[in-house]
Amino acid sequence: MSNFIDFNSAKKLHDMQENQNRITKLFDIQYSIIQGGMIWHSGWRLASAVSNCGGLGLIGSASMYPDVLRENIQKCKKATDKPFGVNVALLYPNLEEIINIILEEKVKIVFTSAGSPKIYTETLQKEGLKVAHVVSSTKFAMKCEDAGVDAIVAEGFEAGGHNGRDETTTFCLIPNVRNNISKPLIAAGGIALGSQMKAAMILGADGVQIGSRFAATVEASAHDQWKKRITELNEGDTHLTLKELAPVRMVKNKFYHELEDIYNTGRNSESLIAALGRARAKKGMFEGDLEEGELEIGQVSALINDVLPVEAVFNNLLKEFEEAKMPKF
């Protein structure tokens, strides 16, 4: 059973120096906590709930047709008067249409990923939007700074979903990125506890992006069977695979082992593409087929033991952040 901490008490306990924090200033939010824009999880209910708690909620556009994205943006605007954003994976189709919808609906914040930050950063900024870009290496973080983004998300390979090829962990990545850029830095990958938030900020991050913990919430749009499965995962139950195509961390289920069989018979990329082409991610995470579907989640799922409302997740994060103390030598 989870400990539920009163939200107002948690707020009083928590001090992330918002008057000095560059992320809270940049996005006009209370806490430097960003919810990842995860496919099949991050609809308007999740994004608005996170924003209403003082963080930054992101709608995940990658699993949405353009008309569905527009509907989610409009519903999110009705559900919260706080800032929220849209995550845009630059490798997906309908990209120009998605950008136009974001501009038409007057979204103020966009997080881009899986592509060059130069593609749309200037266009979006000219329309008054704040732009953050997700990277998995110091090299690409420096390219983001050159491209003029407003903030950089550095994501370690512990993270779920699509990932970097270099397998650099968050603890190694964040201090190195911090030493090489001046832009506001958001740490992602392997963060589900307030103590992990504090550790990331001690290493040089200005804020954190959290995916897996928010995937296992009441408001996430994923299937309830999948949310329950997240709470049952242990260390070693996920693996980074598909490096030939686009690296992705997924749960070791029947579908995962089918991919492994393809590797064992000759690492045939065409066969991998064919296996992925049957809407496997939707089947797994949205429709709840835990054997035939693709299940994307981070290593930190081993620390997630319950499905909670977003407010309860925030309560615990803020309390844990405050209570995390440096030990004496």
Tab-separated table of C-alpha atoms in Angstrom:
chain	number	residue	atom	x	y	z
A	1	MET	CA	0.000	0.000	0.000
A	2	SER	CA	1.309	3.454	-0.905
A	3	ASN	CA	1.770	6.283	1.542
A	4	PHE	CA	-0.448	9.162	0.469
A	5	ILE	CA	0.953	12.495	1.565
A	6	ASP	CA	-1.226	15.594	1.756
A	7	PHE	CA	-0.460	17.709	-1.310
A	8	ASN	CA	-0.464	21.069	0.500
A	9	SER	CA	1.902	19.715	3.144
A	10	ALA	CA	4.213	18.372	0.453
A	11	LYS	CA	4.266	21.767	-1.234
A	12	LYS	CA	5.328	23.440	1.983
A	13	LEU	CA	8.080	20.901	2.523
A	14	HIS	CA	9.413	21.110	-1.009
A	15	ASP	CA	11.740	23.863	-2.124
A	16	MET	CA	13.333	23.532	-5.541
A	17	GLN	CA	14.374	27.209	-5.541
A	18	GLU	CA	11.785	28.091	-8.152
A	19	ASN	CA	12.753	31.752	-7.966
A	20	GLN	CA	16.214	30.788	-9.185
A	21	ASN	CA	15.476	27.664	-11.228
A	22	ARG	CA	15.858	28.181	-14.969
A	23	ILE	CA	13.288	25.535	-15.931
A	24	THR	CA	10.477	26.929	-13.792
A	25	LYS	CA	11.199	30.390	-15.187
A	26	LEU	CA	11.430	29.203	-18.778
A	27	PHE	CA	8.124	27.321	-18.792
A	28	ASP	CA	6.328	29.393	-16.132
A	29	ILE	CA	5.681	26.360	-13.931
A	30	GLN	CA	5.900	25.813	-10.183
A	31	TYR	CA	8.149	22.746	-10.095
A	32	SER	CA	10.847	21.694	-12.537
A	33	ILE	CA	9.148	18.354	-13.192
A	34	ILE	CA	8.258	17.512	-16.799
A	35	GLN	CA	6.091	14.539	-17.709
A	36	GLY	CA	7.440	12.679	-20.727
A	37	GLY	CA	5.361	12.726	-23.919
A	38	MET	CA	5.005	8.948	-24.188
A	39	ILE	CA	3.176	7.212	-27.025
A	40	TRP	CA	-0.149	5.628	-26.002
A	41	HIS	CA	0.136	7.128	-22.493
A	42	SER	CA	0.301	10.904	-22.725
A	43	GLY	CA	-3.127	12.170	-23.676
A	44	TRP	CA	-4.858	15.302	-22.434
A	45	ARG	CA	-5.923	13.763	-19.110
A	46	LEU	CA	-2.356	12.977	-18.073
A	47	ALA	CA	-0.873	16.227	-19.387
A	48	SER	CA	-3.505	18.427	-17.742
A	49	ALA	CA	-3.242	16.563	-14.427
A	50	VAL	CA	0.534	17.073	-14.312
A	51	SER	CA	0.203	20.749	-15.207
A	52	ASN	CA	-2.490	21.260	-12.591
A	53	CYS	CA	-0.069	19.889	-9.976
A	54	GLY	CA	2.536	22.500	-10.905
A	55	GLY	CA	4.671	20.516	-13.340
A	56	LEU	CA	4.728	20.581	-17.129
A	57	GLY	CA	2.449	18.078	-18.818
A	58	LEU	CA	3.237	16.991	-22.374
A	59	ILE	CA	0.836	15.500	-24.909
A	60	GLY	CA	2.565	12.728	-26.860
A	61	SER	CA	1.741	13.364	-30.523
A	62	ALA	CA	3.601	10.347	-31.919
A	63	SER	CA	0.670	7.975	-31.362
A	64	MET	CA	-1.967	10.441	-32.584
A	65	TYR	CA	-3.408	11.226	-35.989
A	66	PRO	CA	-3.442	14.991	-36.571
A	67	ASP	CA	-7.169	15.327	-35.812
A	68	VAL	CA	-6.710	13.340	-32.588
A	69	LEU	CA	-3.841	15.605	-31.579
A	70	ARG	CA	-5.993	18.697	-32.160
A	71	GLU	CA	-8.763	17.198	-30.024
A	72	ASN	CA	-6.308	16.417	-27.212
A	73	ILE	CA	-4.880	19.939	-27.274
A	74	GLN	CA	-8.346	21.489	-27.134
A	75	LYS	CA	-9.433	19.237	-24.257
A	76	CYS	CA	-6.205	19.949	-22.381
A	77	LYS	CA	-6.808	23.696	-22.669
A	78	LYS	CA	-10.237	23.217	-21.103
A	79	ALA	CA	-8.878	20.993	-18.314
A	80	THR	CA	-6.071	23.300	-17.169
A	81	ASP	CA	-5.201	26.976	-17.218
A	82	LYS	CA	-1.555	26.109	-16.567
A	83	PRO	CA	1.196	25.727	-19.195
A	84	PHE	CA	1.406	22.433	-21.076
A	85	GLY	CA	3.225	21.311	-24.206
A	86	VAL	CA	3.354	18.788	-27.033
A	87	ASN	CA	6.094	16.260	-27.687
A	88	VAL	CA	6.878	15.900	-31.405
A	89	ALA	CA	8.963	13.013	-32.729
A	90	LEU	CA	10.565	14.409	-35.864
A	91	LEU	CA	10.828	11.030	-37.614
A	92	TYR	CA	7.065	10.441	-37.781
A	93	PRO	CA	4.828	11.185	-40.804
A	94	ASN	CA	2.415	14.150	-41.023
A	95	LEU	CA	5.092	16.293	-39.372
A	96	GLU	CA	4.200	19.545	-41.126
A	97	GLU	CA	0.515	19.060	-40.377
A	98	ILE	CA	1.288	18.407	-36.715
A	99	ILE	CA	3.388	21.575	-36.474
A	100	ASN	CA	0.613	23.595	-38.108
A	101	ILE	CA	-1.936	22.261	-35.614
A	102	ILE	CA	0.329	23.202	-32.722
A	103	LEU	CA	0.644	26.733	-34.101
A	104	GLU	CA	-3.069	27.048	-34.875
A	105	GLU	CA	-4.012	25.897	-31.387
A	106	LYS	CA	-1.492	28.347	-29.881
A	107	VAL	CA	0.435	25.793	-27.835
A	108	LYS	CA	3.303	27.576	-26.118
A	109	ILE	CA	5.798	24.747	-25.537
A	110	VAL	CA	7.143	21.990	-27.792
A	111	PHE	CA	9.569	19.190	-26.972
A	112	THR	CA	11.127	17.684	-30.095
A	113	SER	CA	12.983	14.386	-30.393
A	114	ALA	CA	14.271	11.780	-32.841
A	115	GLY	CA	15.660	14.183	-35.407
A	116	SER	CA	17.659	17.352	-35.971
A	117	PRO	CA	16.761	20.270	-33.679
A	118	LYS	CA	17.413	22.617	-36.596
A	119	ILE	CA	14.287	21.485	-38.476
A	120	TYR	CA	11.623	23.465	-36.618
A	121	THR	CA	13.260	25.288	-33.697
A	122	GLU	CA	13.569	28.657	-35.429
A	123	THR	CA	10.100	28.405	-36.975
A	124	LEU	CA	8.494	27.670	-33.611
A	125	GLN	CA	10.478	30.291	-31.727
A	126	LYS	CA	9.474	32.977	-34.228
A	127	GLU	CA	5.873	32.218	-33.262
A	128	GLY	CA	6.727	32.686	-29.582
A	129	LEU	CA	7.048	29.031	-28.569
A	130	LYS	CA	9.649	27.609	-26.198
A	131	VAL	CA	11.481	24.619	-27.676
A	132	ALA	CA	13.301	21.800	-25.894
A	133	HIS	CA	15.007	18.928	-27.683
A	134	VAL	CA	15.759	15.406	-26.410
A	135	VAL	CA	19.223	13.893	-26.921
A	136	SER	CA	21.175	10.901	-25.659
A	137	SER	CA	24.744	12.202	-25.931
A	138	THR	CA	26.882	15.226	-25.169
A	139	LYS	CA	27.736	15.543	-28.866
A	140	PHE	CA	24.098	16.060	-29.810
A	141	ALA	CA	23.449	18.274	-26.786
A	142	MET	CA	26.096	20.637	-28.151
A	143	LYS	CA	24.380	20.569	-31.565
A	144	CYS	CA	21.143	21.522	-29.804
A	145	GLU	CA	22.837	24.503	-28.230
A	146	ASP	CA	24.146	25.540	-31.651
A	147	ALA	CA	20.602	25.201	-33.035
A	148	GLY	CA	19.364	27.684	-30.435
A	149	VAL	CA	16.895	25.529	-28.491
A	150	ASP	CA	15.608	26.940	-25.216
A	151	ALA	CA	16.362	23.803	-23.178
A	152	ILE	CA	17.976	20.407	-23.627
A	153	VAL	CA	16.713	17.069	-22.339
A	154	ALA	CA	19.582	14.615	-21.833
A	155	GLU	CA	18.187	11.092	-21.589
A	156	GLY	CA	20.151	8.116	-20.332
A	157	PHE	CA	19.663	4.678	-21.820
A	158	GLU	CA	17.753	3.506	-18.731
A	159	ALA	CA	14.743	5.237	-20.271
A	160	GLY	CA	11.878	3.373	-21.876
A	161	GLY	CA	10.822	3.651	-25.491
A	162	HIS	CA	13.131	4.935	-28.237
A	163	ASN	CA	16.618	5.496	-26.987
A	164	GLY	CA	20.221	6.290	-27.822
A	165	ARG	CA	22.566	3.781	-29.423
A	166	ASP	CA	25.509	4.534	-27.145
A	167	GLU	CA	23.960	3.100	-23.955
A	168	THR	CA	25.223	5.985	-21.805
A	169	THR	CA	23.634	6.024	-18.365
A	170	THR	CA	21.997	9.113	-16.909
A	171	PHE	CA	24.579	9.432	-14.126
A	172	CYS	CA	27.382	9.555	-16.700
A	173	LEU	CA	25.510	11.659	-19.237
A	174	ILE	CA	24.225	14.557	-17.121
A	175	PRO	CA	27.517	15.865	-15.668
A	176	ASN	CA	29.239	15.597	-19.037
A	177	VAL	CA	26.456	17.470	-20.823
A	178	ARG	CA	26.451	20.071	-18.053
A	179	ASN	CA	30.171	20.651	-18.575
A	180	ASN	CA	29.674	21.300	-22.286
A	181	ILE	CA	26.520	23.410	-22.578
A	182	SER	CA	25.125	26.552	-20.994
A	183	LYS	CA	21.430	26.048	-21.803
A	184	PRO	CA	18.930	24.860	-19.176
A	185	LEU	CA	19.337	21.105	-18.770
A	186	ILE	CA	16.636	18.536	-18.035
A	187	ALA	CA	17.661	15.047	-16.915
A	188	ALA	CA	15.668	12.025	-18.105
A	189	GLY	CA	15.976	8.257	-17.837
A	190	GLY	CA	15.740	6.213	-14.648
A	191	ILE	CA	13.962	8.848	-12.545
A	192	ALA	CA	10.855	7.864	-10.565
A	193	LEU	CA	11.675	8.938	-7.012
A	194	GLY	CA	12.236	12.325	-5.424
A	195	SER	CA	15.674	11.187	-4.292
A	196	GLN	CA	16.572	10.478	-7.921
A	197	MET	CA	15.365	13.955	-8.853
A	198	LYS	CA	17.690	15.452	-6.260
A	199	ALA	CA	20.597	13.311	-7.467
A	200	ALA	CA	20.053	14.489	-11.060
A	201	MET	CA	20.029	18.116	-9.967
A	202	ILE	CA	23.157	17.680	-7.867
A	203	LEU	CA	24.833	16.334	-11.009
A	204	GLY	CA	23.958	19.531	-12.879
A	205	ALA	CA	20.392	19.238	-14.165
A	206	ASP	CA	17.999	22.175	-13.768
A	207	GLY	CA	14.996	19.866	-13.794
A	208	VAL	CA	13.833	16.352	-14.622
A	209	GLN	CA	11.652	14.617	-17.179
A	210	ILE	CA	9.777	11.589	-15.827
A	211	GLY	CA	8.113	9.011	-18.048
A	212	SER	CA	7.673	5.544	-16.539
A	213	ARG	CA	6.316	6.724	-13.172
A	214	PHE	CA	3.629	8.765	-14.957
A	215	ALA	CA	2.867	5.831	-17.262
A	216	ALA	CA	1.554	3.959	-14.223
A	217	THR	CA	-1.041	6.563	-13.258
A	218	VAL	CA	-4.810	6.587	-13.336
A	219	GLU	CA	-4.829	9.437	-15.865
A	220	ALA	CA	-2.447	7.816	-18.370
A	221	SER	CA	-4.284	6.735	-21.531
A	222	ALA	CA	-2.651	3.278	-21.662
A	223	HIS	CA	-4.589	0.067	-20.978
A	224	ASP	CA	-5.169	-0.858	-17.328
A	225	GLN	CA	-3.687	-4.331	-17.858
A	226	TRP	CA	-0.459	-2.757	-19.064
A	227	LYS	CA	-0.351	-0.348	-16.134
A	228	LYS	CA	-0.733	-3.294	-13.756
A	229	ARG	CA	2.064	-5.146	-15.567
A	230	ILE	CA	4.389	-2.163	-15.046
A	231	THR	CA	3.993	-2.555	-11.281
A	232	GLU	CA	5.031	-6.227	-11.498
A	233	LEU	CA	8.312	-5.733	-13.374
A	234	ASN	CA	11.668	-6.459	-11.770
A	235	GLU	CA	15.278	-5.624	-12.589
A	236	GLY	CA	16.285	-7.191	-15.881
A	237	ASP	CA	12.739	-7.451	-17.250
A	238	THR	CA	13.416	-4.819	-19.940
A	239	HIS	CA	16.061	-4.702	-22.660
A	240	LEU	CA	17.318	-2.211	-25.258
A	241	THR	CA	16.976	-3.774	-28.688
A	242	LEU	CA	16.395	-2.990	-32.406
A	243	LYS	CA	19.566	-0.950	-32.785
A	244	GLU	CA	19.563	-1.644	-36.538
A	245	LEU	CA	16.334	0.364	-36.864
A	246	ALA	CA	15.683	2.684	-33.924
A	247	PRO	CA	16.818	1.480	-30.484
A	248	VAL	CA	13.927	0.838	-28.123
A	249	ARG	CA	13.699	-0.473	-24.566
A	250	MET	CA	10.898	-2.957	-24.132
A	251	VAL	CA	9.643	-5.642	-21.792
A	252	LYS	CA	10.788	-9.203	-22.434
A	253	ASN	CA	7.513	-10.831	-23.515
A	254	LYS	CA	6.463	-13.150	-26.343
A	255	PHE	CA	6.850	-10.392	-28.946
A	256	TYR	CA	10.309	-9.495	-27.645
A	257	HIS	CA	11.417	-13.132	-27.934
A	258	GLU	CA	10.069	-13.252	-31.504
A	259	LEU	CA	12.432	-10.387	-32.296
A	260	GLU	CA	15.276	-12.262	-30.630
A	261	ASP	CA	14.520	-15.288	-32.825
A	262	ILE	CA	14.840	-13.054	-35.900
A	263	TYR	CA	18.258	-11.948	-34.633
A	264	ASN	CA	19.317	-15.544	-34.088
A	265	THR	CA	18.422	-16.459	-37.672
A	266	GLY	CA	20.522	-13.788	-39.314
A	267	ARG	CA	19.648	-10.289	-38.024
A	268	ASN	CA	17.342	-9.653	-40.978
A	269	SER	CA	16.274	-5.979	-40.893
A	270	GLU	CA	13.414	-6.574	-43.316
A	271	SER	CA	11.997	-9.250	-41.025
A	272	LEU	CA	12.301	-6.893	-38.055
A	273	ILE	CA	10.423	-4.177	-39.926
A	274	ALA	CA	7.701	-6.648	-40.871
A	275	ALA	CA	7.319	-7.757	-37.248
A	276	LEU	CA	7.048	-4.152	-36.053
A	277	GLY	CA	4.664	-3.137	-38.814
A	278	ARG	CA	1.614	-4.781	-37.278
A	279	ALA	CA	0.810	-1.921	-34.873
A	280	ARG	CA	2.544	-3.802	-32.089
A	281	ALA	CA	2.991	-0.794	-29.764
A	282	LYS	CA	-0.709	0.059	-29.917
A	283	LYS	CA	-1.623	-3.604	-29.447
A	284	GLY	CA	0.490	-3.848	-26.307
A	285	MET	CA	0.260	-0.565	-24.444
A	286	PHE	CA	-3.102	0.770	-25.612
A	287	GLU	CA	-5.084	-2.419	-26.215
A	288	GLY	CA	-3.528	-4.457	-23.404
A	289	ASP	CA	-2.158	-7.478	-25.272
A	290	LEU	CA	0.756	-8.219	-22.967
A	291	GLU	CA	2.189	-11.081	-25.032
A	292	GLU	CA	1.786	-10.109	-28.695
A	293	GLY	CA	2.219	-6.366	-28.170
A	294	GLU	CA	5.283	-4.142	-27.865
A	295	LEU	CA	5.616	-2.938	-24.261
A	296	GLU	CA	7.883	0.085	-23.811
A	297	ILE	CA	8.976	1.104	-20.313
A	298	GLY	CA	12.166	2.139	-18.516
A	299	GLN	CA	14.411	0.204	-16.160
A	300	VAL	CA	13.043	2.264	-13.282
A	301	SER	CA	9.789	0.310	-13.590
A	302	ALA	CA	11.360	-2.062	-11.045
A	303	LEU	CA	10.780	0.706	-8.466
A	304	ILE	CA	7.124	1.280	-9.398
A	305	ASN	CA	4.805	-0.788	-7.258
A	306	ASP	CA	1.394	0.802	-7.732
A	307	VAL	CA	-0.886	2.681	-10.110
A	308	LEU	CA	-1.627	6.066	-8.549
A	309	PRO	CA	-3.437	9.286	-9.418
A	310	VAL	CA	-1.052	11.954	-10.719
A	311	GLU	CA	-1.600	14.046	-7.599
A	312	ALA	CA	-0.403	11.175	-5.409
A	313	VAL	CA	2.712	10.750	-7.579
A	314	PHE	CA	3.469	14.447	-7.142
A	315	ASN	CA	2.881	14.219	-3.405
A	316	ASN	CA	5.439	11.450	-3.090
A	317	LEU	CA	8.005	13.044	-5.420
A	318	LEU	CA	7.980	16.315	-3.501
A	319	LYS	CA	8.141	14.621	-0.111
A	320	GLU	CA	10.961	12.288	-1.201
A	321	PHE	CA	12.888	15.177	-2.729
A	322	GLU	CA	12.750	17.095	0.531
A	323	GLU	CA	13.642	14.111	2.686
A	324	ALA	CA	16.639	13.017	0.569
A	325	LYS	CA	19.695	14.089	2.558
A	326	MET	CA	23.374	13.877	1.849
A	327	PRO	CA	25.024	11.317	4.179
A	328	LYS	CA	27.958	12.375	6.306
A	329	PHE	CA	31.437	11.096	5.452
